[in-house]
PDB file of C-alpha atoms in Angstrom:
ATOM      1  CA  UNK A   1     131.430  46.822 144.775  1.00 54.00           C
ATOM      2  CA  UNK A   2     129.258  43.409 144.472  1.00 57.00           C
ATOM      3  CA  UNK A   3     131.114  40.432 144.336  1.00 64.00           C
ATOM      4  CA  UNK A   4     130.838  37.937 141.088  1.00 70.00           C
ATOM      5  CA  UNK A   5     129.308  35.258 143.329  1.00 68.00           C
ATOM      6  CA  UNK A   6     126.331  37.818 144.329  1.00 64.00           C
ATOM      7  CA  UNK A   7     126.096  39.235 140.568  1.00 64.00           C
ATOM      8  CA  UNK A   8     125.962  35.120 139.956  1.00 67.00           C
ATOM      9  CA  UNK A   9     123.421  34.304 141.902  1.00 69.00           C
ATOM     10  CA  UNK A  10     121.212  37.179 141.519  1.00 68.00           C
ATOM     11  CA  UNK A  11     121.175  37.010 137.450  1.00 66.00           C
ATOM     12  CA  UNK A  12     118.389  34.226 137.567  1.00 69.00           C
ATOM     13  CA  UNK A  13     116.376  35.263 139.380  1.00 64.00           C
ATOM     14  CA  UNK A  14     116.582  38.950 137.675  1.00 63.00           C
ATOM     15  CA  UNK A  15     116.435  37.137 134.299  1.00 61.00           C
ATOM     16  CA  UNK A  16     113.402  34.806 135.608  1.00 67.00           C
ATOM     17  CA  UNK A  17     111.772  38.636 136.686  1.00 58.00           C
ATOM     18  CA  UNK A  18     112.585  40.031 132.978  1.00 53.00           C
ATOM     19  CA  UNK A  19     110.450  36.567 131.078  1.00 63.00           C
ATOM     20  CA  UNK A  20     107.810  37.296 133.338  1.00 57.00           C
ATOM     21  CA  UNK A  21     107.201  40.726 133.097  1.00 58.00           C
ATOM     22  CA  UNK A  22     107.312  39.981 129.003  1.00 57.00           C
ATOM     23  CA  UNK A  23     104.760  37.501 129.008  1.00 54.00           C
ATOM     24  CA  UNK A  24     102.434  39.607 131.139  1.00 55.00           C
ATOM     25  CA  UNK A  25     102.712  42.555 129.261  1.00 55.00           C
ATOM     26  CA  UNK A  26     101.572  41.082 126.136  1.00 53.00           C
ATOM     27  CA  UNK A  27      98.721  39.426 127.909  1.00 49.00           C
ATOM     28  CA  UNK A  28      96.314  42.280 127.959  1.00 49.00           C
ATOM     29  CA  UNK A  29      92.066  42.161 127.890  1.00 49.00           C
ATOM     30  CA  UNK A  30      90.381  43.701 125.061  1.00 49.00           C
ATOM     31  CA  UNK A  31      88.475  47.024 126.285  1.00 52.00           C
ATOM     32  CA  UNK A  32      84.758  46.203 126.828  1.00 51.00           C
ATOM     33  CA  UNK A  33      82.548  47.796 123.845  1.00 48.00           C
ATOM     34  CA  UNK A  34      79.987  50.346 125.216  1.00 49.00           C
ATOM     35  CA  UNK A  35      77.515  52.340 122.851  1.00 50.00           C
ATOM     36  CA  UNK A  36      77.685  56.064 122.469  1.00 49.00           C
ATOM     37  CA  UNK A  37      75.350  58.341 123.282  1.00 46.00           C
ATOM     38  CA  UNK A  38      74.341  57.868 119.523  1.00 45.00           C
ATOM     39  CA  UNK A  39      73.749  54.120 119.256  1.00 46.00           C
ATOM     40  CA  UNK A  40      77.173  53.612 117.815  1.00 45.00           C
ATOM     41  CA  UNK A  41      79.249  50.368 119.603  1.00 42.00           C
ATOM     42  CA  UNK A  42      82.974  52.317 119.845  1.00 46.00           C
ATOM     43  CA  UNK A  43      85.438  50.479 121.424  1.00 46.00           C
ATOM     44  CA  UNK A  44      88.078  47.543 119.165  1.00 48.00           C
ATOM     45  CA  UNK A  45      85.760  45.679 116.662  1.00 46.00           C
ATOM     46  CA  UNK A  46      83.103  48.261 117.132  1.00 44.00           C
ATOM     47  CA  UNK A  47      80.551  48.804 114.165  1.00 47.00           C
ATOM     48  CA  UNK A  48      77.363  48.805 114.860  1.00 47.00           C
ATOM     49  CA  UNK A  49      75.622  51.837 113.682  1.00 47.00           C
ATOM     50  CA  UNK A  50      71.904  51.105 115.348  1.00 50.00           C
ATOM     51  CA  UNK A  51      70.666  53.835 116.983  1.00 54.00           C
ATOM     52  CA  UNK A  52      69.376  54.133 120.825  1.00 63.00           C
ATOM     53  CA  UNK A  53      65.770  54.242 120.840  1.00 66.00           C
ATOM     54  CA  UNK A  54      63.311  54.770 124.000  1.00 65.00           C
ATOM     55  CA  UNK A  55      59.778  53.188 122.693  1.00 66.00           C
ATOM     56  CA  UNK A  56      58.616  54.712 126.250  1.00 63.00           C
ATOM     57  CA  UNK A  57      57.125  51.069 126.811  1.00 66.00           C
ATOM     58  CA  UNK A  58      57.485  50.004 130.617  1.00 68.00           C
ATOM     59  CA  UNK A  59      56.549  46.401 131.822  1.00 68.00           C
ATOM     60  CA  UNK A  60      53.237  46.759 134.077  1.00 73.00           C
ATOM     61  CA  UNK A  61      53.101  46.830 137.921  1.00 78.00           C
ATOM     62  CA  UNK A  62      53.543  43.125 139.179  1.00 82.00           C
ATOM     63  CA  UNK A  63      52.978  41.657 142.971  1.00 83.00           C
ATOM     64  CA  UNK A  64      56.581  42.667 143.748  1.00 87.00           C
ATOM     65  CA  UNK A  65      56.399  46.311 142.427  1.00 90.00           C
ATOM     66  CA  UNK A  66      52.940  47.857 142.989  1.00 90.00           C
ATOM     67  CA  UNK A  67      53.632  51.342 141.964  1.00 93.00           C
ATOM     68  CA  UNK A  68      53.093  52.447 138.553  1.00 93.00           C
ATOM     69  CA  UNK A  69      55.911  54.617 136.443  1.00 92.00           C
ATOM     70  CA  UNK A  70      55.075  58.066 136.411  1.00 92.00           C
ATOM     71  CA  UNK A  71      55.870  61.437 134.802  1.00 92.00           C
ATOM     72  CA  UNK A  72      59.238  62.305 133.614  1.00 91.00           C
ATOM     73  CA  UNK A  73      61.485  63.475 136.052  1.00 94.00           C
ATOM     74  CA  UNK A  74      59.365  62.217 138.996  1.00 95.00           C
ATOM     75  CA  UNK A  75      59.997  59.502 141.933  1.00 96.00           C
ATOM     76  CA  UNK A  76      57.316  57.927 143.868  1.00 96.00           C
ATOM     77  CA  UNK A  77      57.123  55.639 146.640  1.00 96.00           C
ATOM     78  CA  UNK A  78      55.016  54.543 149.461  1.00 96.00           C
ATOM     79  CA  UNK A  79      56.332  53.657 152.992  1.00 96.00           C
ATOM     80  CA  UNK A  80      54.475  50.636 154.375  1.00 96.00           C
ATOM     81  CA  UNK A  81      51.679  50.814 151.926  1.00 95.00           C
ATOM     82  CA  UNK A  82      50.480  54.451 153.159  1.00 96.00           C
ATOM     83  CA  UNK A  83      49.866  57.274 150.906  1.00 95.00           C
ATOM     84  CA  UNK A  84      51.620  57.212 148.141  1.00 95.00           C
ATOM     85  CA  UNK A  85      54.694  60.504 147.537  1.00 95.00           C
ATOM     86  CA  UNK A  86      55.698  61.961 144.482  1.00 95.00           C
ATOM     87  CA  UNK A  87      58.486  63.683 144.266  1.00 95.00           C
ATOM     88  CA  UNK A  88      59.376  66.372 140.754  1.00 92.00           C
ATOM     89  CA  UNK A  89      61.983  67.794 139.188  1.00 90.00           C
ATOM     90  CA  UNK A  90      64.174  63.838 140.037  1.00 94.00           C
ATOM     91  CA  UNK A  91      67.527  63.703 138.776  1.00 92.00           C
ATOM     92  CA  UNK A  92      69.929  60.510 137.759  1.00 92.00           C
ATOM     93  CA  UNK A  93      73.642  60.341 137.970  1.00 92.00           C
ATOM     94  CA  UNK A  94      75.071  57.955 135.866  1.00 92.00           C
ATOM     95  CA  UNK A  95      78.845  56.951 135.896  1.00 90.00           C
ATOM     96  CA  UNK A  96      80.146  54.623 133.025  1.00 87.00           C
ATOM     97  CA  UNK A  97      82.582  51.964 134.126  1.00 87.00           C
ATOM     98  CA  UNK A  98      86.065  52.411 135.354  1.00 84.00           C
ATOM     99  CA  UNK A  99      88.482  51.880 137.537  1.00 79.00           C
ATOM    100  CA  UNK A 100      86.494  52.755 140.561  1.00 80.00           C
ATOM    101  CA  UNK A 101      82.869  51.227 139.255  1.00 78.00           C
ATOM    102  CA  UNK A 102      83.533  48.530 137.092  1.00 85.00           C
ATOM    103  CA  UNK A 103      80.311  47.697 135.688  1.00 87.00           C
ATOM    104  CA  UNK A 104      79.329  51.594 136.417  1.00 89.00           C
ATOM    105  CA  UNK A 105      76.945  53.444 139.325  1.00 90.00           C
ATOM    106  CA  UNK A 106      73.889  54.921 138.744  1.00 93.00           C
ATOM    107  CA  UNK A 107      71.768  57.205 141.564  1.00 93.00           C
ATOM    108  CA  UNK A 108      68.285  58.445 141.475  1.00 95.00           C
ATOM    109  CA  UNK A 109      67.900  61.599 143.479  1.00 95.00           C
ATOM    110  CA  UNK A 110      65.471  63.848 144.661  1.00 95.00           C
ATOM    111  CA  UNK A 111      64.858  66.611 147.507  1.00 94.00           C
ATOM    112  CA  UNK A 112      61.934  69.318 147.842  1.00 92.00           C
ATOM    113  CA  UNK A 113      60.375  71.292 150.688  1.00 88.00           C
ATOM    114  CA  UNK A 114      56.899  71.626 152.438  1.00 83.00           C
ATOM    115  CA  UNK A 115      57.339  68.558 153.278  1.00 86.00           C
ATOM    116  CA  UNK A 116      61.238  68.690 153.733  1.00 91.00           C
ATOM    117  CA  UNK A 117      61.625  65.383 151.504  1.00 95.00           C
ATOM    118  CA  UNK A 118      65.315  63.714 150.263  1.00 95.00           C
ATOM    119  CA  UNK A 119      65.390  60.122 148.606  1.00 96.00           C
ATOM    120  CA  UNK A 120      68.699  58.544 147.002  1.00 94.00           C
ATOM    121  CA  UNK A 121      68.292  55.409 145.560  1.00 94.00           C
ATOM    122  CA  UNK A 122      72.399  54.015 144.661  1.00 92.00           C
ATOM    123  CA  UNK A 123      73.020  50.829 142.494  1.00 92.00           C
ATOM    124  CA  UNK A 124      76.077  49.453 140.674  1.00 90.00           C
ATOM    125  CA  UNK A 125      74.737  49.282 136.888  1.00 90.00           C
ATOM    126  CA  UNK A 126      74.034  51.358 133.752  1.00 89.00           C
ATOM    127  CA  UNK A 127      71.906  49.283 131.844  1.00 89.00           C
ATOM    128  CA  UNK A 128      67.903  47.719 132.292  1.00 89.00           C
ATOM    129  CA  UNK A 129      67.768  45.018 134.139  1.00 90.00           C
ATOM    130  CA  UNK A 130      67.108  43.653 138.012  1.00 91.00           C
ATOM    131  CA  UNK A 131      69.302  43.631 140.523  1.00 91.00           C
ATOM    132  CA  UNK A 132      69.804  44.749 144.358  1.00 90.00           C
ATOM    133  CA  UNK A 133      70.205  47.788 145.637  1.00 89.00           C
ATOM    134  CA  UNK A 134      73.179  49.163 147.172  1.00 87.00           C
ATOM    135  CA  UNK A 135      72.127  51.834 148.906  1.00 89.00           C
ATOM    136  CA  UNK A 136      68.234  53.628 149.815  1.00 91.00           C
ATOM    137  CA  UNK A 137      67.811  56.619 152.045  1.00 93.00           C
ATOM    138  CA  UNK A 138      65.171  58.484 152.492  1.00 95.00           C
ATOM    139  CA  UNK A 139      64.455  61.463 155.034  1.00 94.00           C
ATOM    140  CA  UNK A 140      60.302  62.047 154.665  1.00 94.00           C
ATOM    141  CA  UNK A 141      57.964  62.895 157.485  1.00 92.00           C
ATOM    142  CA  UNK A 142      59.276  61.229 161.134  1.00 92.00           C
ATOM    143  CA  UNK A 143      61.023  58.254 159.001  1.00 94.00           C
ATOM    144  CA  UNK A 144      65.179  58.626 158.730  1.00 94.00           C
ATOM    145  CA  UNK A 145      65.339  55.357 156.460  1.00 94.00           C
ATOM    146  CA  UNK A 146      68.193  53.648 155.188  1.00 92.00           C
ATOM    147  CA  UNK A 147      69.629  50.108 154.097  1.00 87.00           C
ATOM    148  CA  UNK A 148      72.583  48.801 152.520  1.00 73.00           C
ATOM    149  CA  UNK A 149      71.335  46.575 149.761  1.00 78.00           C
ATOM    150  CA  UNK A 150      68.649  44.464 151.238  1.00 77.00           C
ATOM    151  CA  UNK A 151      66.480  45.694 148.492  1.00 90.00           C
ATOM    152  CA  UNK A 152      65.987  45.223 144.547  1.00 93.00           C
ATOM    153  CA  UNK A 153      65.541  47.340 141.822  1.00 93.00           C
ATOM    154  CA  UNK A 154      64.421  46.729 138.244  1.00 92.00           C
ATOM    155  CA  UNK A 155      64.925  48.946 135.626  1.00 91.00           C
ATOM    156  CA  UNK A 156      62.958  48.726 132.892  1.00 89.00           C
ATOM    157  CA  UNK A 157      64.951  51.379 130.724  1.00 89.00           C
ATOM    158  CA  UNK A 158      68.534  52.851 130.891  1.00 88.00           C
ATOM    159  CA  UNK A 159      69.811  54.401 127.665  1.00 87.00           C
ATOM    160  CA  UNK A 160      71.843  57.466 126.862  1.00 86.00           C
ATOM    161  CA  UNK A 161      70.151  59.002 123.772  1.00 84.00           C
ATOM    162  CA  UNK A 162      71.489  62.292 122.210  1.00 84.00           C
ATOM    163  CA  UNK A 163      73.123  62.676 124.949  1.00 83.00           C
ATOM    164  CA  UNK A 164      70.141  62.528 127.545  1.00 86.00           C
ATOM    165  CA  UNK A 165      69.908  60.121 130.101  1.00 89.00           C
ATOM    166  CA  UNK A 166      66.480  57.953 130.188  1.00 90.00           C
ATOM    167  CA  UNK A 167      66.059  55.758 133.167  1.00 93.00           C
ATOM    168  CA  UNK A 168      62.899  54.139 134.484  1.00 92.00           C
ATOM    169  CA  UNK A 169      62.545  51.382 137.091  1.00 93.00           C
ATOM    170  CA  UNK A 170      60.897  50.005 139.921  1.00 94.00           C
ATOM    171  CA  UNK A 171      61.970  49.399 143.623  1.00 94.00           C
ATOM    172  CA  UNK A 172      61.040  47.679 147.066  1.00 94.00           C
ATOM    173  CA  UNK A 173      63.751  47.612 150.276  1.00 94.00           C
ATOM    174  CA  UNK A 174      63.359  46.728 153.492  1.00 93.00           C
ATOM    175  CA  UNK A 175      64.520  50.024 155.626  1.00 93.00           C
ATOM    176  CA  UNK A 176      65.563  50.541 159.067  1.00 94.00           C
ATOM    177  CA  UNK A 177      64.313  53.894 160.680  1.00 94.00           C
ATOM    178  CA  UNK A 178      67.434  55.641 161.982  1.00 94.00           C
ATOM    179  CA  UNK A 179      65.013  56.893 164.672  1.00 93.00           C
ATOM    180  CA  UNK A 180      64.219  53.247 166.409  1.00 95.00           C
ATOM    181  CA  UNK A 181      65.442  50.743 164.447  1.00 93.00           C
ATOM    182  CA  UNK A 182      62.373  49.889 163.431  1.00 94.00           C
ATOM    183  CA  UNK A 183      61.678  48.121 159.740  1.00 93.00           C
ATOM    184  CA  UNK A 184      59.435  49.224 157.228  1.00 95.00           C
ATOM    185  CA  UNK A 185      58.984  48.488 153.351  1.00 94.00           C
ATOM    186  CA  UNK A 186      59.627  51.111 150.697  1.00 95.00           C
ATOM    187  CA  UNK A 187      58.171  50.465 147.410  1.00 95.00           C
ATOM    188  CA  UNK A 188      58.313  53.001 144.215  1.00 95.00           C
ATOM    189  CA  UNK A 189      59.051  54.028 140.937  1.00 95.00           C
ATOM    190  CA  UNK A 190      60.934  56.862 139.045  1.00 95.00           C
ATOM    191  CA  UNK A 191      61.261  58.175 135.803  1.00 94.00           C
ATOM    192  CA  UNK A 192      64.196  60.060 134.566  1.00 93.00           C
ATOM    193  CA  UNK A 193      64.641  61.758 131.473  1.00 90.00           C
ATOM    194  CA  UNK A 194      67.143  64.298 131.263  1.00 85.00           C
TER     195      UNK A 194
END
């Protein structure tokens, strides 16, 4: 059985513990407002009843990003300013924040055959804007390419819209062939509406 001296001694600090925990525990951030897939801000405070639109309006091609938006649910790029590849049928996977991703994750992905083609463009955003990459790799004639962020990406348009994802960008990386370490410059667009 403790002695009186220990129980003595320990009470402060336990009782110092007790305040602390207290304080903290009322001291809590709001939860960030987000829009629904129907325009509507949820969330505390949350009333805005505007809904998403997608005018279909992309800014033109400037020097940095030279290739033009295309079709829905395409990708294209060229690899040192050769010949320039489309991919179809592109997808987007778009994770809202959370724990894991807090400002959420979005990738653009595509693969076909004849040629064997895969491209997977990774950054750490849902919404328009420009930022860098954080991941590009791309499998597509003798070129294994990949980088970890040396790149940027603009996206011109990324909305959820009854319930449809609409995402359309630009982006140019500096890639290292997994081959021979060699560099080359990827530059493309893609259009996602799904």
């Amino acid at each position: 059985m403790p002695s009186i001296n220990l129980i003595m001694k320990l009470l402060p600090v336990f009782l110092t513990f007790c305040i602390l925990a207290m304080l903290f525990s009322g001291c809590k951030k709001d939860p960030p407002l987000y829009p629904s897939g129907n325009g509507v801000i949820t969330g505390p405070g949350g009333t805005g009843t505007e809904p998403e639109v997608d005018t279909g309006i992309d800014p033109p091609v400037d020097a940095t990003y030279t290739i033009p938006i295309g079709a829905a649910n395409t990708i294209a790029f060229q690899i040192d300013g050769a010949e320039t590849v489309v991919l179809t049928s592109a997808t987007a996977i778009v994770t809202p924040p959370n724990v894991k991703t807090i400002t959420g994750y979005t990738s653009i992905l595509a693969e076909q055959s004849t040629p064997d083609i895969i491209f997977q463009l990774n950054f750490s955003a849902i919404s328009a804007g420009e930022r860098v990459n954080d991941l590009l790799g791309i499998i597509y004639k003798s070129f294994k390419l990949s980088d970890d962020g040396s790149g940027m990406v603009k996206t011109s348009t990324l909305k959820k819209i009854d319930g449809l994802y609409r995402v359309r960008g630009y982006f140019k990386v500096v890639a290292t062939d997994d081959n021979d370490g060699s560099k080359h410059t990827v530059i493309g667009s893609f259009n996602i509406a799904q």
